Tab-separated table of C-alpha atoms and ligand atoms in Angstrom:
chain	number	residue	atom	x	y	z
A	1	MET	CA	0.136	-30.720	-70.407
A	2	SER	CA	-1.933	-32.213	-67.433
A	3	ILE	CA	0.138	-32.347	-64.270
A	4	LEU	CA	-0.483	-33.544	-61.185
A	5	VAL	CA	0.890	-31.514	-58.212
A	6	THR	CA	0.711	-33.646	-54.736
A	7	GLY	CA	1.001	-31.244	-51.804
A	8	ALA	CA	-0.579	-28.121	-53.895
A	9	ALA	CA	-1.561	-26.403	-50.594
A	10	GLY	CA	1.921	-26.435	-49.397
A	11	PHE	CA	4.506	-23.766	-49.633
A	12	ILE	CA	6.786	-25.137	-52.679
A	13	GLY	CA	3.378	-26.816	-54.264
A	14	TYR	CA	1.485	-23.694	-54.147
A	15	HIS	CA	4.071	-21.648	-56.016
A	16	VAL	CA	5.186	-24.405	-58.456
A	17	SER	CA	1.222	-24.954	-59.254
A	18	LEU	CA	0.859	-21.015	-59.866
A	19	ALA	CA	3.811	-21.273	-62.137
A	20	LEU	CA	2.325	-23.947	-64.017
A	21	LEU	CA	-1.138	-22.278	-64.316
A	22	ASP	CA	0.685	-18.689	-65.435
A	23	ARG	CA	2.146	-20.944	-68.524
A	24	GLY	CA	-1.309	-22.270	-69.427
A	25	GLU	CA	-0.978	-25.797	-68.052
A	26	ARG	CA	-3.762	-27.839	-66.598
A	27	VAL	CA	-3.016	-28.638	-62.822
A	28	ILE	CA	-4.816	-31.324	-60.573
A	29	GLY	CA	-3.695	-30.694	-56.962
A	30	PHE	CA	-3.773	-33.308	-54.163
A	31	ASP	CA	-3.262	-32.562	-50.507
A	32	ASP	CA	-4.738	-33.793	-47.247
A	33	LEU	CA	-4.414	-30.111	-45.669
A	34	ASN	CA	-3.313	-31.673	-42.485
A	35	ALA	CA	-2.935	-29.916	-39.258
A	36	TYR	CA	1.060	-30.120	-38.847
A	37	TYR	CA	1.126	-26.623	-39.108
A	38	GLU	CA	-1.606	-24.020	-39.551
A	39	VAL	CA	-4.323	-24.965	-41.740
A	40	PRO	CA	-5.800	-21.655	-42.287
A	41	LEU	CA	-2.377	-20.977	-44.132
A	42	LYS	CA	-3.072	-23.882	-46.395
A	43	GLU	CA	-6.294	-23.214	-47.096
A	44	ALA	CA	-5.424	-19.461	-48.164
A	45	ARG	CA	-3.048	-21.005	-50.495
A	46	LEU	CA	-5.619	-23.412	-52.092
A	47	ALA	CA	-8.078	-20.485	-52.354
A	48	GLY	CA	-5.715	-18.500	-54.546
A	49	LEU	CA	-5.247	-21.771	-56.703
A	50	MET	CA	-9.130	-22.409	-56.697
A	51	ARG	CA	-9.872	-19.097	-58.404
A	52	ARG	CA	-7.569	-19.844	-61.101
A	53	PRO	CA	-8.994	-21.387	-64.495
A	54	GLY	CA	-7.178	-24.592	-65.106
A	55	PHE	CA	-6.798	-25.679	-61.416
A	56	SER	CA	-8.880	-28.774	-59.866
A	57	PHE	CA	-8.309	-30.412	-56.447
A	58	HIS	CA	-8.933	-33.385	-54.527
A	59	ARG	CA	-8.540	-33.617	-50.634
A	60	LEU	CA	-7.114	-36.856	-49.861
A	61	ASP	CA	-4.235	-38.832	-48.331
A	62	ILE	CA	-1.580	-40.073	-50.977
A	63	ALA	CA	-1.163	-43.010	-48.742
A	64	ASP	CA	-4.498	-43.995	-49.458
A	65	ALA	CA	-4.000	-46.024	-52.886
A	66	GLY	CA	-8.031	-46.207	-53.221
A	67	ALA	CA	-8.524	-42.558	-53.045
A	68	VAL	CA	-5.507	-41.863	-55.075
A	69	ALA	CA	-6.879	-44.433	-57.930
A	70	ALA	CA	-10.398	-42.708	-57.790
A	71	ALA	CA	-9.043	-39.184	-58.126
A	72	LEU	CA	-7.121	-39.813	-61.265
A	73	ASP	CA	-9.978	-41.822	-62.464
A	74	SER	CA	-12.506	-38.904	-62.409
A	75	ASP	CA	-9.772	-36.497	-63.346
A	76	PRO	CA	-8.006	-38.451	-66.451
A	77	GLY	CA	-5.472	-37.154	-68.616
A	78	VAL	CA	-2.366	-36.650	-66.339
A	79	ASP	CA	0.798	-36.881	-68.379
A	80	ARG	CA	3.250	-35.502	-65.577
A	81	VAL	CA	3.283	-35.643	-61.934
A	82	ILE	CA	5.117	-33.046	-59.468
A	83	HIS	CA	5.257	-35.129	-56.014
A	84	LEU	CA	5.986	-32.748	-53.240
A	85	ALA	CA	3.171	-34.167	-50.543
A	86	ALA	CA	5.118	-35.155	-47.626
A	87	GLN	CA	5.465	-34.934	-43.735
A	88	PRO	CA	8.693	-32.347	-43.594
A	89	GLY	CA	10.494	-31.193	-40.770
A	90	VAL	CA	13.424	-32.853	-38.847
A	91	ARG	CA	12.654	-31.840	-35.274
A	92	HIS	CA	8.929	-33.432	-35.462
A	93	SER	CA	10.346	-36.560	-36.615
A	94	LEU	CA	11.414	-37.155	-33.057
A	95	ILE	CA	7.857	-36.730	-32.098
A	96	ASN	CA	5.674	-38.420	-34.446
A	97	PRO	CA	7.520	-40.929	-36.687
A	98	TYR	CA	4.833	-42.676	-38.153
A	99	ALA	CA	3.856	-39.587	-40.089
A	100	TYR	CA	6.967	-39.723	-41.808
A	101	THR	CA	6.808	-43.518	-42.579
A	102	ARG	CA	3.088	-43.150	-43.789
A	103	SER	CA	3.378	-39.953	-45.936
A	104	ASN	CA	6.846	-40.220	-47.120
A	105	VAL	CA	7.374	-44.010	-47.707
A	106	GLU	CA	3.908	-45.440	-48.054
A	107	GLY	CA	2.697	-42.480	-49.910
A	108	HIS	CA	5.275	-42.487	-52.172
A	109	VAL	CA	4.751	-45.834	-53.277
A	110	VAL	CA	1.146	-45.092	-54.124
A	111	LEU	CA	1.993	-42.459	-56.060
A	112	LEU	CA	4.613	-44.539	-57.936
A	113	GLU	CA	2.057	-47.250	-58.241
A	114	ALA	CA	-0.330	-44.500	-59.622
A	115	CYS	CA	2.414	-43.337	-62.213
A	116	ARG	CA	2.724	-46.851	-63.338
A	117	ARG	CA	-0.928	-46.948	-64.371
A	118	LEU	CA	-0.920	-43.437	-66.190
A	119	PRO	CA	-0.798	-44.427	-69.868
A	120	ARG	CA	0.651	-41.190	-70.942
A	121	LEU	CA	3.092	-40.527	-67.989
A	122	VAL	CA	6.206	-38.552	-69.627
A	123	HIS	CA	7.739	-37.550	-66.220
A	124	CYS	CA	7.562	-37.636	-62.557
A	125	VAL	CA	9.589	-35.293	-60.583
A	126	TYR	CA	9.628	-35.742	-56.809
A	127	ALA	CA	10.922	-33.760	-53.721
A	128	SER	CA	14.106	-35.047	-52.004
A	129	SER	CA	15.974	-33.083	-49.412
A	130	SER	CA	19.589	-32.010	-48.413
A	131	SER	CA	18.750	-33.913	-45.337
A	132	VAL	CA	19.981	-37.158	-47.403
A	133	TYR	CA	23.488	-35.896	-47.078
A	134	GLY	CA	23.185	-36.344	-42.947
A	135	ALA	CA	26.149	-34.816	-41.436
A	136	ASN	CA	28.485	-35.247	-44.370
A	137	ALA	CA	31.680	-32.934	-43.748
A	138	LYS	CA	32.920	-32.370	-47.198
A	139	LEU	CA	31.407	-28.993	-48.649
A	140	PRO	CA	29.481	-28.611	-50.982
A	141	PHE	CA	27.328	-31.246	-50.775
A	142	SER	CA	27.459	-33.129	-54.381
A	143	VAL	CA	25.122	-35.547	-55.602
A	144	ASN	CA	28.038	-37.878	-56.329
A	145	ASP	CA	28.665	-37.772	-52.503
A	146	ARG	CA	27.422	-40.750	-50.101
A	147	THR	CA	24.140	-40.483	-48.314
A	148	ASP	CA	23.471	-43.619	-46.425
A	149	HIS	CA	24.152	-42.098	-42.957
A	150	PRO	CA	21.272	-39.811	-42.495
A	151	VAL	CA	21.049	-38.093	-39.030
A	152	SER	CA	17.394	-37.860	-38.871
A	153	LEU	CA	14.425	-40.163	-39.621
A	154	TYR	CA	13.022	-37.331	-42.048
A	155	GLY	CA	16.453	-37.529	-44.076
A	156	ALA	CA	15.965	-41.537	-44.016
A	157	THR	CA	12.631	-41.547	-45.432
A	158	LYS	CA	13.903	-38.868	-48.098
A	159	LYS	CA	16.659	-41.382	-49.009
A	160	ALA	CA	14.240	-44.137	-49.053
A	161	MET	CA	12.200	-42.293	-51.484
A	162	GLU	CA	15.221	-42.047	-53.707
A	163	VAL	CA	16.049	-45.651	-53.533
A	164	ILE	CA	12.395	-46.885	-54.180
A	165	SER	CA	12.259	-44.647	-57.019
A	166	HIS	CA	15.302	-46.152	-58.369
A	167	ALA	CA	13.766	-49.400	-58.243
A	168	TYR	CA	10.518	-48.312	-59.859
A	169	ALA	CA	12.627	-46.615	-62.597
A	170	GLU	CA	14.355	-49.773	-63.128
A	171	THR	CA	11.690	-52.143	-62.969
A	172	TRP	CA	9.008	-50.288	-64.982
A	173	LYS	CA	11.048	-47.856	-66.961
A	174	LEU	CA	9.424	-45.101	-65.161
A	175	PRO	CA	11.061	-41.480	-65.882
A	176	LEU	CA	11.757	-40.520	-62.572
A	177	THR	CA	13.576	-37.308	-61.150
A	178	GLY	CA	14.562	-36.371	-57.420
A	179	LEU	CA	15.350	-33.198	-56.480
A	180	ARG	CA	17.066	-32.310	-53.170
A	181	PHE	CA	15.913	-28.961	-52.065
A	182	PHE	CA	18.070	-26.648	-49.547
A	183	THR	CA	16.280	-24.803	-47.083
A	184	VAL	CA	13.678	-22.963	-49.098
A	185	TYR	CA	12.126	-19.556	-47.790
A	186	GLY	CA	10.078	-16.952	-49.159
A	187	PRO	CA	6.265	-15.774	-49.329
A	188	TRP	CA	3.730	-18.155	-47.933
A	189	GLY	CA	6.313	-20.042	-46.320
A	190	ARG	CA	6.491	-22.726	-43.638
A	191	PRO	CA	5.328	-21.538	-40.133
A	192	ASP	CA	7.681	-24.502	-38.596
A	193	MET	CA	10.740	-23.386	-40.497
A	194	ALA	CA	13.232	-20.714	-39.087
A	195	PRO	CA	12.544	-17.756	-41.405
A	196	MET	CA	8.853	-17.733	-39.972
A	197	LEU	CA	9.702	-18.800	-36.353
A	198	PHE	CA	12.142	-16.099	-36.287
A	199	THR	CA	10.094	-13.345	-37.781
A	200	ARG	CA	7.150	-14.223	-35.654
A	201	LYS	CA	9.147	-14.320	-32.177
A	202	ILE	CA	11.159	-11.103	-33.115
A	203	LEU	CA	8.048	-9.184	-33.714
A	204	ALA	CA	6.585	-10.236	-30.380
A	205	GLY	CA	9.899	-9.320	-28.628
A	206	GLU	CA	10.258	-13.031	-27.793
A	207	PRO	CA	13.605	-14.506	-27.695
A	208	ILE	CA	14.581	-16.686	-30.740
A	209	ALA	CA	16.525	-20.281	-30.194
A	210	VAL	CA	19.567	-20.115	-32.248
A	211	PHE	CA	21.190	-23.636	-32.148
A	212	ASN	CA	24.641	-24.909	-31.977
A	213	HIS	CA	25.194	-21.414	-30.324
A	214	GLY	CA	24.722	-19.725	-33.402
A	215	ARG	CA	27.446	-21.965	-35.225
A	216	MET	CA	25.211	-22.692	-38.125
A	217	ARG	CA	25.384	-22.337	-41.895
A	218	ARG	CA	22.640	-23.149	-44.277
A	219	ASP	CA	22.291	-22.760	-48.320
A	220	PHE	CA	18.949	-20.451	-48.148
A	221	THR	CA	17.248	-21.108	-51.328
A	222	TYR	CA	14.383	-18.463	-52.511
A	223	ILE	CA	11.062	-20.083	-53.444
A	224	ASP	CA	11.191	-18.271	-56.881
A	225	ASP	CA	14.606	-20.007	-57.852
A	226	ILE	CA	13.028	-23.703	-56.603
A	227	VAL	CA	9.882	-23.325	-58.693
A	228	ALA	CA	12.338	-22.296	-61.984
A	229	GLY	CA	14.279	-25.541	-61.193
A	230	VAL	CA	11.412	-27.831	-60.600
A	231	VAL	CA	9.523	-26.529	-63.798
A	232	ALA	CA	12.904	-27.058	-65.571
A	233	CYS	CA	13.393	-30.225	-64.492
A	234	LEU	CA	9.685	-31.374	-65.368
A	235	ASP	CA	10.355	-30.313	-68.968
A	236	ARG	CA	13.660	-32.736	-69.143
A	237	PRO	CA	12.733	-36.235	-68.304
A	238	PRO	CA	15.617	-38.575	-68.016
A	239	ALA	CA	16.432	-40.669	-70.936
A	240	SER	CA	16.654	-44.512	-70.877
A	241	ASP	CA	18.227	-45.051	-74.294
A	242	ASP	CA	21.109	-46.049	-72.941
A	243	GLY	CA	20.032	-48.958	-70.911
A	244	THR	CA	20.375	-47.321	-67.460
A	245	ALA	CA	17.033	-46.799	-64.993
A	246	PRO	CA	15.308	-43.622	-66.444
A	247	HIS	CA	16.184	-41.949	-62.803
A	248	ARG	CA	18.193	-39.036	-62.051
A	249	LEU	CA	18.870	-36.847	-58.780
A	250	TYR	CA	19.805	-33.253	-58.570
A	251	ASN	CA	20.499	-30.719	-55.638
A	252	LEU	CA	18.373	-27.439	-55.753
A	253	GLY	CA	20.125	-24.895	-53.697
A	254	ASN	CA	21.516	-21.504	-53.808
A	255	HIS	CA	24.649	-22.648	-53.794
A	256	ARG	CA	25.816	-20.168	-51.112
A	257	CYS	CA	26.578	-21.436	-47.481
A	258	GLU	CA	25.336	-18.461	-45.331
A	259	GLU	CA	26.260	-17.983	-41.757
A	260	LEU	CA	22.426	-18.312	-39.663
A	261	MET	CA	23.623	-15.268	-37.803
A	262	ASP	CA	23.907	-13.201	-41.294
A	263	PHE	CA	20.373	-14.586	-41.926
A	264	ILE	CA	19.168	-13.080	-38.744
A	265	GLY	CA	20.899	-10.189	-39.601
A	266	GLN	CA	18.904	-9.360	-42.532
A	267	LEU	CA	15.706	-10.412	-40.952
A	268	GLU	CA	16.595	-7.968	-38.356
A	269	ALA	CA	17.188	-5.009	-40.998
A	270	ALA	CA	14.157	-5.879	-42.969
A	271	LEU	CA	11.883	-5.982	-39.829
A	272	GLY	CA	13.663	-2.793	-38.149
A	273	VAL	CA	13.643	-4.776	-34.926
A	274	ALA	CA	16.736	-6.116	-33.065
A	275	ALA	CA	16.373	-9.960	-32.083
A	276	VAL	CA	16.443	-11.175	-28.794
A	277	LEU	CA	18.934	-14.269	-29.164
A	278	GLU	CA	18.844	-17.344	-26.902
A	279	PHE	CA	21.755	-19.645	-27.712
A	280	GLN	CA	21.259	-23.248	-27.379
A	281	PRO	CA	23.251	-26.568	-27.940
A	282	MET	CA	22.743	-28.548	-31.302
A	283	GLN	CA	19.424	-30.161	-31.651
A	284	PRO	CA	19.030	-33.817	-32.162
A	285	GLY	CA	18.815	-34.851	-35.895
A	286	ASP	CA	20.418	-31.334	-36.897
A	287	VAL	CA	23.379	-30.765	-39.024
A	288	PRO	CA	25.789	-27.773	-38.700
A	289	ALA	CA	26.129	-26.831	-42.536
A	290	THR	CA	24.401	-27.305	-45.811
A	291	TYR	CA	25.798	-26.285	-48.975
A	292	ALA	CA	24.621	-27.469	-52.403
A	293	ASP	CA	26.920	-28.325	-55.301
A	294	ILE	CA	24.675	-27.429	-58.375
A	295	GLU	CA	27.080	-28.312	-60.979
A	296	ALA	CA	24.790	-31.320	-62.604
A	297	SER	CA	21.790	-29.101	-62.097
A	298	THR	CA	23.315	-26.162	-63.944
A	299	ARG	CA	24.432	-28.393	-66.552
A	300	ASP	CA	21.304	-30.542	-67.318
A	301	LEU	CA	18.694	-28.114	-66.207
A	302	GLY	CA	19.812	-24.703	-66.814
A	303	PHE	CA	19.229	-23.989	-63.060
A	304	ARG	CA	20.916	-20.630	-62.195
A	305	PRO	CA	19.862	-19.304	-58.780
A	306	ARG	CA	19.167	-15.534	-58.941
A	307	VAL	CA	17.860	-14.332	-55.622
A	308	ALA	CA	20.479	-14.089	-52.498
A	309	ILE	CA	19.200	-13.404	-48.915
A	310	ASP	CA	19.713	-9.825	-49.299
A	311	ALA	CA	17.192	-9.590	-51.654
A	312	GLY	CA	14.945	-12.775	-50.529
A	313	VAL	CA	14.387	-11.590	-46.990
A	314	PRO	CA	13.199	-8.400	-47.535
A	315	ARG	CA	10.370	-9.871	-49.880
A	316	PHE	CA	9.771	-12.192	-47.356
A	317	VAL	CA	9.140	-9.652	-44.575
A	318	ALA	CA	6.958	-7.770	-46.816
A	319	TRP	CA	4.749	-10.818	-47.423
A	320	TYR	CA	4.633	-11.728	-43.629
A	321	ARG	CA	3.655	-8.311	-42.781
A	322	ASP	CA	0.722	-8.016	-45.233
A	323	TYR	CA	-0.733	-11.405	-44.857
A	324	TYR	CA	-0.818	-11.472	-41.020
A	325	GLY	CA	-1.437	-7.871	-40.710
A	326	GLU	CA	-4.628	-8.484	-42.764
A	327	ARG	CA	-5.384	-11.492	-40.536
A	328	ARG	CA	-5.281	-9.499	-37.449
A	329	CYS	CA	-7.646	-7.169	-38.945
A	330	GLY	CA	-9.972	-9.933	-39.926
A	331	ARG	CA	-9.357	-9.475	-43.657
A	332	GLN	CA	-9.455	-12.308	-46.253
A	333	PRO	CA	-6.320	-12.250	-48.499
B	401	NAD	N1	10.583	-26.312	-47.620
B	401	NAD	C1	11.749	-26.808	-47.722
B	401	NAD	O1	12.887	-25.929	-47.411
B	401	NAD	C2	12.347	-28.046	-48.081
B	401	NAD	C3	13.419	-28.742	-47.993
B	401	NAD	C4	13.771	-30.014	-48.551
B	401	NAD	C5	12.811	-30.804	-48.901
B	401	NAD	N2	11.389	-30.181	-48.826
B	401	NAD	C6	10.630	-31.283	-49.522
B	401	NAD	O2	9.416	-30.352	-50.226
B	401	NAD	C7	8.361	-30.749	-50.378
B	401	NAD	C8	7.397	-29.825	-50.526
B	401	NAD	O3	7.887	-29.147	-48.919
B	401	NAD	P1	7.298	-27.873	-48.159
B	401	NAD	O4	7.855	-26.897	-47.759
B	401	NAD	O5	6.309	-27.015	-49.413
B	401	NAD	O6	6.040	-28.417	-47.387
B	401	NAD	P2	4.705	-28.328	-46.879
B	401	NAD	O7	4.248	-28.821	-45.624
B	401	NAD	O8	4.294	-26.803	-47.292
B	401	NAD	O9	3.940	-28.876	-48.221
B	401	NAD	C9	3.428	-30.392	-47.885
B	401	NAD	C10	2.247	-30.630	-48.082
B	401	NAD	O10	1.774	-31.867	-48.515
B	401	NAD	C11	0.550	-31.945	-47.818
B	401	NAD	N3	0.559	-33.484	-47.337
B	401	NAD	C12	1.511	-33.933	-46.281
B	401	NAD	N4	1.107	-35.439	-46.137
B	401	NAD	C13	0.118	-35.662	-46.973
B	401	NAD	C14	-0.480	-36.734	-47.087
B	401	NAD	N5	-0.109	-37.901	-46.643
B	401	NAD	N6	-1.486	-36.619	-48.177
B	401	NAD	C15	-1.599	-35.476	-48.819
B	401	NAD	N7	-1.336	-34.593	-48.660
B	401	NAD	C16	-0.363	-34.527	-48.002
B	401	NAD	C17	0.601	-31.322	-46.723
B	401	NAD	O11	-0.804	-30.618	-45.970
B	401	NAD	C18	1.231	-30.156	-47.106
B	401	NAD	O12	0.086	-28.972	-47.656
B	401	NAD	C19	8.290	-31.889	-49.091
B	401	NAD	O13	8.350	-33.255	-49.853
B	401	NAD	C20	9.310	-31.752	-48.516
B	401	NAD	O14	9.989	-32.652	-47.794
B	401	NAD	C21	11.102	-28.821	-48.667
């Protein structure tokens, strides 16, 4: 297989690329290494991939149709696509809305147009998000629930990606699957997300902002479970022999609705340091709870998350100490 992974220098893209290289696939990575969060972390992930045989890389903006076409011409033979490049983060969409429309909406259309021109395309899997469920009160969130009331621009662009994908699957019979990820954490994670933000502040003795006065619940999903789900999905393109558009949607979550305060407790235990809590009101664009119904993902993809937070948090903390400890001593990973 020759698999294009967009967002390869990102958290999930890095781990997915490694898993594919481990099973002997050829991986072509796209990423623009933008400065939304610390670029050295993206570069360190990319350096790890560049050392591996079978990996090639193009630094480009996925919303640049000419650059995407040229890269695919120079690195031909792609037969599968995992599209993860996006502008993530709910809170940042209040500050820089155009980054979301450019990367998530325009970038997605550019990728779908590129897919349409790949003569050997078997399947394109793309990242959606639990944010499409907005503030739905019915838990767990099922792929059959309504998703037309997002509460953030980020969620709205992810919903836009899903409906645009459906149109492409219908019109061009492109085999497409959208995966709605639920709060992914683990080694090499994102510095803008709670596990990393909290860890940094707890170790520095600074207060951590706990929104909605601590009354938050999240379905925290360990990165290895997400990777297993993405790879299983890649191997199962949707059939179009029944006349319907070959487009499917699945939730990838841990199927546990954890109290945020319990997650913080796990972090404190793994770090051996008590957190200083600063309770704050709910943030605009945030939702009080997420919880994935994974019945369809388990049935169709064999998705079975294995890592609960009491196992995943210590693994994340061990990586954090190792990575940032080495950085402070000036050593390379
Ligand atoms: N991590 C989570 O909890 C989570 C939850 C739901 C959905 N998702 C989705 O999963 C995907 C991967 O997320 P992640 O956590 O790995 O984020 P990430 O920010 O670590 O990775 C995304 C990568 O895409 C790159 N990128 C962004 N815009 C680009 C553009 N226009 N052109 C080229 N490259 C670009 C970034 O440089 C980054 O390396 C995203 O689509 C995100 O919306 C993630």
